[in-house]
PDB file of C-alpha atoms in Angstrom:
ATOM      1  CA  UNK A   1      -5.274 -94.851 -32.845  1.00  0.00           C
ATOM      2  CA  UNK A   2      -6.761 -91.889 -34.751  1.00  0.00           C
ATOM      3  CA  UNK A   3     -10.094 -90.614 -33.557  1.00  0.00           C
ATOM      4  CA  UNK A   4     -12.874 -88.206 -34.325  1.00  0.00           C
ATOM      5  CA  UNK A   5     -14.920 -86.414 -31.694  1.00  0.00           C
ATOM      6  CA  UNK A   6     -17.937 -84.197 -32.218  1.00  0.00           C
ATOM      7  CA  UNK A   7     -20.501 -82.688 -29.864  1.00  0.00           C
ATOM      8  CA  UNK A   8     -23.801 -81.268 -31.164  1.00  0.00           C
ATOM      9  CA  UNK A   9     -26.918 -79.791 -29.616  1.00  0.00           C
ATOM     10  CA  UNK A  10     -30.089 -80.824 -31.397  1.00  0.00           C
ATOM     11  CA  UNK A  11     -33.738 -79.839 -30.905  1.00  0.00           C
ATOM     12  CA  UNK A  12     -34.776 -83.506 -30.626  1.00  0.00           C
ATOM     13  CA  UNK A  13     -35.111 -85.515 -27.428  1.00  0.00           C
ATOM     14  CA  UNK A  14     -32.459 -87.964 -26.253  1.00  0.00           C
ATOM     15  CA  UNK A  15     -35.002 -90.768 -26.779  1.00  0.00           C
ATOM     16  CA  UNK A  16     -35.653 -89.718 -30.379  1.00  0.00           C
ATOM     17  CA  UNK A  17     -31.971 -89.509 -31.228  1.00  0.00           C
ATOM     18  CA  UNK A  18     -31.180 -92.763 -29.434  1.00  0.00           C
ATOM     19  CA  UNK A  19     -33.909 -94.537 -31.424  1.00  0.00           C
ATOM     20  CA  UNK A  20     -32.629 -93.080 -34.693  1.00  0.00           C
ATOM     21  CA  UNK A  21     -29.014 -94.156 -34.050  1.00  0.00           C
ATOM     22  CA  UNK A  22     -30.069 -97.591 -32.753  1.00  0.00           C
ATOM     23  CA  UNK A  23     -32.142 -98.318 -35.890  1.00  0.00           C
ATOM     24  CA  UNK A  24     -29.188 -99.817 -37.764  1.00  0.00           C
ATOM     25  CA  UNK A  25     -31.454-101.681 -40.190  1.00  0.00           C
ATOM     26  CA  UNK A  26     -32.481 -98.362 -41.777  1.00  0.00           C
ATOM     27  CA  UNK A  27     -29.005 -96.865 -42.217  1.00  0.00           C
ATOM     28  CA  UNK A  28     -29.044 -97.609 -45.943  1.00  0.00           C
ATOM     29  CA  UNK A  29     -31.950 -95.161 -46.310  1.00  0.00           C
ATOM     30  CA  UNK A  30     -29.979 -92.101 -45.235  1.00  0.00           C
ATOM     31  CA  UNK A  31     -26.290 -92.686 -44.510  1.00  0.00           C
ATOM     32  CA  UNK A  32     -23.838 -91.943 -47.307  1.00  0.00           C
ATOM     33  CA  UNK A  33     -21.918 -94.942 -48.577  1.00  0.00           C
ATOM     34  CA  UNK A  34     -24.064 -97.488 -46.697  1.00  0.00           C
ATOM     35  CA  UNK A  35     -25.183 -99.908 -49.389  1.00  0.00           C
ATOM     36  CA  UNK A  36     -26.966-102.438 -47.151  1.00  0.00           C
ATOM     37  CA  UNK A  37     -27.351-103.603 -43.559  1.00  0.00           C
ATOM     38  CA  UNK A  38     -28.299-106.921 -42.044  1.00  0.00           C
ATOM     39  CA  UNK A  39     -29.283-107.158 -38.397  1.00  0.00           C
ATOM     40  CA  UNK A  40     -28.239-110.601 -37.117  1.00  0.00           C
ATOM     41  CA  UNK A  41     -29.702-110.210 -33.626  1.00  0.00           C
ATOM     42  CA  UNK A  42     -31.406-107.429 -31.713  1.00  0.00           C
ATOM     43  CA  UNK A  43     -32.440-107.202 -28.067  1.00  0.00           C
ATOM     44  CA  UNK A  44     -33.179-104.260 -25.811  1.00  0.00           C
ATOM     45  CA  UNK A  45     -29.517-104.057 -24.787  1.00  0.00           C
ATOM     46  CA  UNK A  46     -27.504-105.502 -27.692  1.00  0.00           C
ATOM     47  CA  UNK A  47     -27.525-105.707 -31.463  1.00  0.00           C
ATOM     48  CA  UNK A  48     -25.199-107.492 -33.881  1.00  0.00           C
ATOM     49  CA  UNK A  49     -25.222-106.307 -37.481  1.00  0.00           C
ATOM     50  CA  UNK A  50     -23.366-106.400 -40.782  1.00  0.00           C
ATOM     51  CA  UNK A  51     -23.002-103.237 -42.817  1.00  0.00           C
ATOM     52  CA  UNK A  52     -21.941-103.133 -46.453  1.00  0.00           C
ATOM     53  CA  UNK A  53     -20.216 -99.844 -47.245  1.00  0.00           C
ATOM     54  CA  UNK A  54     -19.335 -98.859 -50.765  1.00  0.00           C
ATOM     55  CA  UNK A  55     -18.058 -96.144 -53.023  1.00  0.00           C
ATOM     56  CA  UNK A  56     -18.145 -96.674 -56.781  1.00  0.00           C
ATOM     57  CA  UNK A  57     -16.875-100.257 -57.312  1.00  0.00           C
ATOM     58  CA  UNK A  58     -15.291-100.652 -53.864  1.00  0.00           C
ATOM     59  CA  UNK A  59     -17.381-102.631 -51.324  1.00  0.00           C
ATOM     60  CA  UNK A  60     -16.425-103.641 -47.781  1.00  0.00           C
ATOM     61  CA  UNK A  61     -18.422-105.483 -45.108  1.00  0.00           C
ATOM     62  CA  UNK A  62     -18.164-104.591 -41.430  1.00  0.00           C
ATOM     63  CA  UNK A  63     -19.634-106.581 -38.543  1.00  0.00           C
ATOM     64  CA  UNK A  64     -20.270-104.846 -35.229  1.00  0.00           C
ATOM     65  CA  UNK A  65     -21.759-105.494 -31.809  1.00  0.00           C
ATOM     66  CA  UNK A  66     -23.820-102.594 -30.513  1.00  0.00           C
ATOM     67  CA  UNK A  67     -24.382-102.106 -26.780  1.00  0.00           C
ATOM     68  CA  UNK A  68     -27.552-100.101 -26.080  1.00  0.00           C
ATOM     69  CA  UNK A  69     -28.433 -98.259 -22.869  1.00  0.00           C
ATOM     70  CA  UNK A  70     -31.616 -96.381 -23.821  1.00  0.00           C
ATOM     71  CA  UNK A  71     -31.727 -93.378 -23.927  1.00  0.00           C
ATOM     72  CA  UNK A  72     -28.249 -92.519 -22.642  1.00  0.00           C
ATOM     73  CA  UNK A  73     -25.597 -94.393 -24.591  1.00  0.00           C
ATOM     74  CA  UNK A  74     -24.778 -96.522 -27.631  1.00  0.00           C
ATOM     75  CA  UNK A  75     -21.372 -98.174 -27.994  1.00  0.00           C
ATOM     76  CA  UNK A  76     -20.343 -99.899 -31.205  1.00  0.00           C
ATOM     77  CA  UNK A  77     -17.605-102.542 -31.088  1.00  0.00           C
ATOM     78  CA  UNK A  78     -15.936-103.716 -34.279  1.00  0.00           C
ATOM     79  CA  UNK A  79     -15.986-107.488 -34.739  1.00  0.00           C
ATOM     80  CA  UNK A  80     -14.859-108.086 -38.320  1.00  0.00           C
ATOM     81  CA  UNK A  81     -14.032-106.268 -41.521  1.00  0.00           C
ATOM     82  CA  UNK A  82     -11.237-104.649 -43.506  1.00  0.00           C
ATOM     83  CA  UNK A  83      -9.844-102.531 -40.667  1.00  0.00           C
ATOM     84  CA  UNK A  84      -7.889-103.467 -37.576  1.00  0.00           C
ATOM     85  CA  UNK A  85     -10.291-101.620 -35.276  1.00  0.00           C
ATOM     86  CA  UNK A  86     -13.313 -99.313 -35.544  1.00  0.00           C
ATOM     87  CA  UNK A  87     -15.242 -98.453 -32.379  1.00  0.00           C
ATOM     88  CA  UNK A  88     -17.591 -95.606 -31.665  1.00  0.00           C
ATOM     89  CA  UNK A  89     -19.681 -94.177 -28.853  1.00  0.00           C
ATOM     90  CA  UNK A  90     -22.783 -92.005 -28.791  1.00  0.00           C
ATOM     91  CA  UNK A  91     -23.849 -90.216 -25.603  1.00  0.00           C
ATOM     92  CA  UNK A  92     -27.265 -88.526 -25.463  1.00  0.00           C
ATOM     93  CA  UNK A  93     -27.789 -85.892 -22.758  1.00  0.00           C
ATOM     94  CA  UNK A  94     -31.155 -84.130 -22.394  1.00  0.00           C
ATOM     95  CA  UNK A  95     -31.051 -80.320 -22.437  1.00  0.00           C
ATOM     96  CA  UNK A  96     -33.447 -78.019 -20.537  1.00  0.00           C
ATOM     97  CA  UNK A  97     -35.201 -76.950 -23.756  1.00  0.00           C
ATOM     98  CA  UNK A  98     -36.343 -80.537 -24.483  1.00  0.00           C
ATOM     99  CA  UNK A  99     -33.605 -81.242 -26.979  1.00  0.00           C
ATOM    100  CA  UNK A 100     -30.390 -83.098 -26.378  1.00  0.00           C
ATOM    101  CA  UNK A 101     -26.652 -82.884 -26.665  1.00  0.00           C
ATOM    102  CA  UNK A 102     -25.012 -85.650 -28.648  1.00  0.00           C
ATOM    103  CA  UNK A 103     -21.414 -86.544 -27.904  1.00  0.00           C
ATOM    104  CA  UNK A 104     -20.052 -88.784 -30.675  1.00  0.00           C
ATOM    105  CA  UNK A 105     -16.568 -90.235 -30.896  1.00  0.00           C
ATOM    106  CA  UNK A 106     -15.028 -92.838 -33.135  1.00  0.00           C
ATOM    107  CA  UNK A 107     -11.616 -94.497 -32.912  1.00  0.00           C
ATOM    108  CA  UNK A 108     -10.180 -96.393 -35.853  1.00  0.00           C
ATOM    109  CA  UNK A 109      -7.043 -98.201 -36.891  1.00  0.00           C
ATOM    110  CA  UNK A 110      -6.306 -99.353 -40.417  1.00  0.00           C
ATOM    111  CA  UNK A 111      -4.475-102.623 -40.951  1.00  0.00           C
ATOM    112  CA  UNK A 112      -1.761-100.672 -42.817  1.00  0.00           C
ATOM    113  CA  UNK A 113      -0.105 -97.676 -41.149  1.00  0.00           C
ATOM    114  CA  UNK A 114       0.759 -96.281 -44.597  1.00  0.00           C
ATOM    115  CA  UNK A 115      -2.893 -96.436 -45.680  1.00  0.00           C
ATOM    116  CA  UNK A 116      -3.902 -94.924 -42.330  1.00  0.00           C
ATOM    117  CA  UNK A 117      -1.636 -91.933 -42.955  1.00  0.00           C
ATOM    118  CA  UNK A 118      -3.068 -91.444 -46.448  1.00  0.00           C
ATOM    119  CA  UNK A 119      -6.739 -92.130 -45.732  1.00  0.00           C
ATOM    120  CA  UNK A 120      -7.048 -90.712 -42.219  1.00  0.00           C
ATOM    121  CA  UNK A 121      -7.889 -87.210 -43.409  1.00  0.00           C
ATOM    122  CA  UNK A 122     -10.654 -88.526 -45.672  1.00  0.00           C
ATOM    123  CA  UNK A 123     -12.033 -90.679 -42.869  1.00  0.00           C
ATOM    124  CA  UNK A 124     -12.446 -87.564 -40.747  1.00  0.00           C
ATOM    125  CA  UNK A 125     -14.514 -85.846 -43.450  1.00  0.00           C
ATOM    126  CA  UNK A 126     -16.526 -89.002 -44.141  1.00  0.00           C
ATOM    127  CA  UNK A 127     -17.482 -89.479 -40.488  1.00  0.00           C
ATOM    128  CA  UNK A 128     -18.437 -85.828 -40.095  1.00  0.00           C
ATOM    129  CA  UNK A 129     -20.652 -86.185 -43.169  1.00  0.00           C
ATOM    130  CA  UNK A 130     -22.248 -89.270 -41.596  1.00  0.00           C
ATOM    131  CA  UNK A 131     -22.937 -87.407 -38.325  1.00  0.00           C
ATOM    132  CA  UNK A 132     -24.581 -84.629 -40.341  1.00  0.00           C
ATOM    133  CA  UNK A 133     -26.715 -87.278 -42.084  1.00  0.00           C
ATOM    134  CA  UNK A 134     -28.142 -88.299 -38.684  1.00  0.00           C
ATOM    135  CA  UNK A 135     -29.123 -84.656 -38.091  1.00  0.00           C
ATOM    136  CA  UNK A 136     -30.804 -84.494 -41.507  1.00  0.00           C
ATOM    137  CA  UNK A 137     -32.605 -87.779 -40.864  1.00  0.00           C
ATOM    138  CA  UNK A 138     -33.845 -86.522 -37.463  1.00  0.00           C
ATOM    139  CA  UNK A 139     -35.238 -83.428 -39.141  1.00  0.00           C
ATOM    140  CA  UNK A 140     -37.028 -85.605 -41.730  1.00  0.00           C
ATOM    141  CA  UNK A 141     -38.475 -87.928 -39.060  1.00  0.00           C
ATOM    142  CA  UNK A 142     -39.247 -85.516 -36.230  1.00  0.00           C
ATOM    143  CA  UNK A 143     -39.793 -82.205 -38.006  1.00  0.00           C
ATOM    144  CA  UNK A 144     -38.301 -78.807 -37.519  1.00  0.00           C
ATOM    145  CA  UNK A 145     -37.970 -76.819 -34.349  1.00  0.00           C
ATOM    146  CA  UNK A 146     -37.305 -73.187 -33.459  1.00  0.00           C
ATOM    147  CA  UNK A 147     -33.744 -74.100 -32.589  1.00  0.00           C
ATOM    148  CA  UNK A 148     -31.261 -75.661 -34.949  1.00  0.00           C
ATOM    149  CA  UNK A 149     -28.352 -78.005 -34.592  1.00  0.00           C
ATOM    150  CA  UNK A 150     -25.175 -76.416 -33.324  1.00  0.00           C
ATOM    151  CA  UNK A 151     -21.685 -77.741 -32.943  1.00  0.00           C
ATOM    152  CA  UNK A 152     -20.486 -77.476 -29.374  1.00  0.00           C
ATOM    153  CA  UNK A 153     -16.902 -78.667 -29.800  1.00  0.00           C
TER     154      UNK A 153
END
């Protein structure tokens, strides 16, 4: 199963970044290709949501179950959609300067191995662009800081 892994240090607290990532209902406001979201259920520890992702005339719906352990971890489990599997994990670790380190990984499997071979490279770029969109959104919500985001891995 192909995967993407990225670690970043950000000047925002683990709580702030957890809250931003857990706010699935607002993804359409800042994530590229997210056309709409619908939160089916949401508790302190679990969320189930549909996400409509699109590019030009192509639209696909994904349904996921999100496990939340505030402010340390978010795990997203694929329930339904056009892929065979699509799971991701966010870890939020406070840093001594008041910011946090985010460890993000995603594993995915397309239903077609041929399509996976062709699209895998684009998926990598798309997910990295989405991770960067979370950084941009944090800056918009929480303001700037003396330090800036840095890639660790």
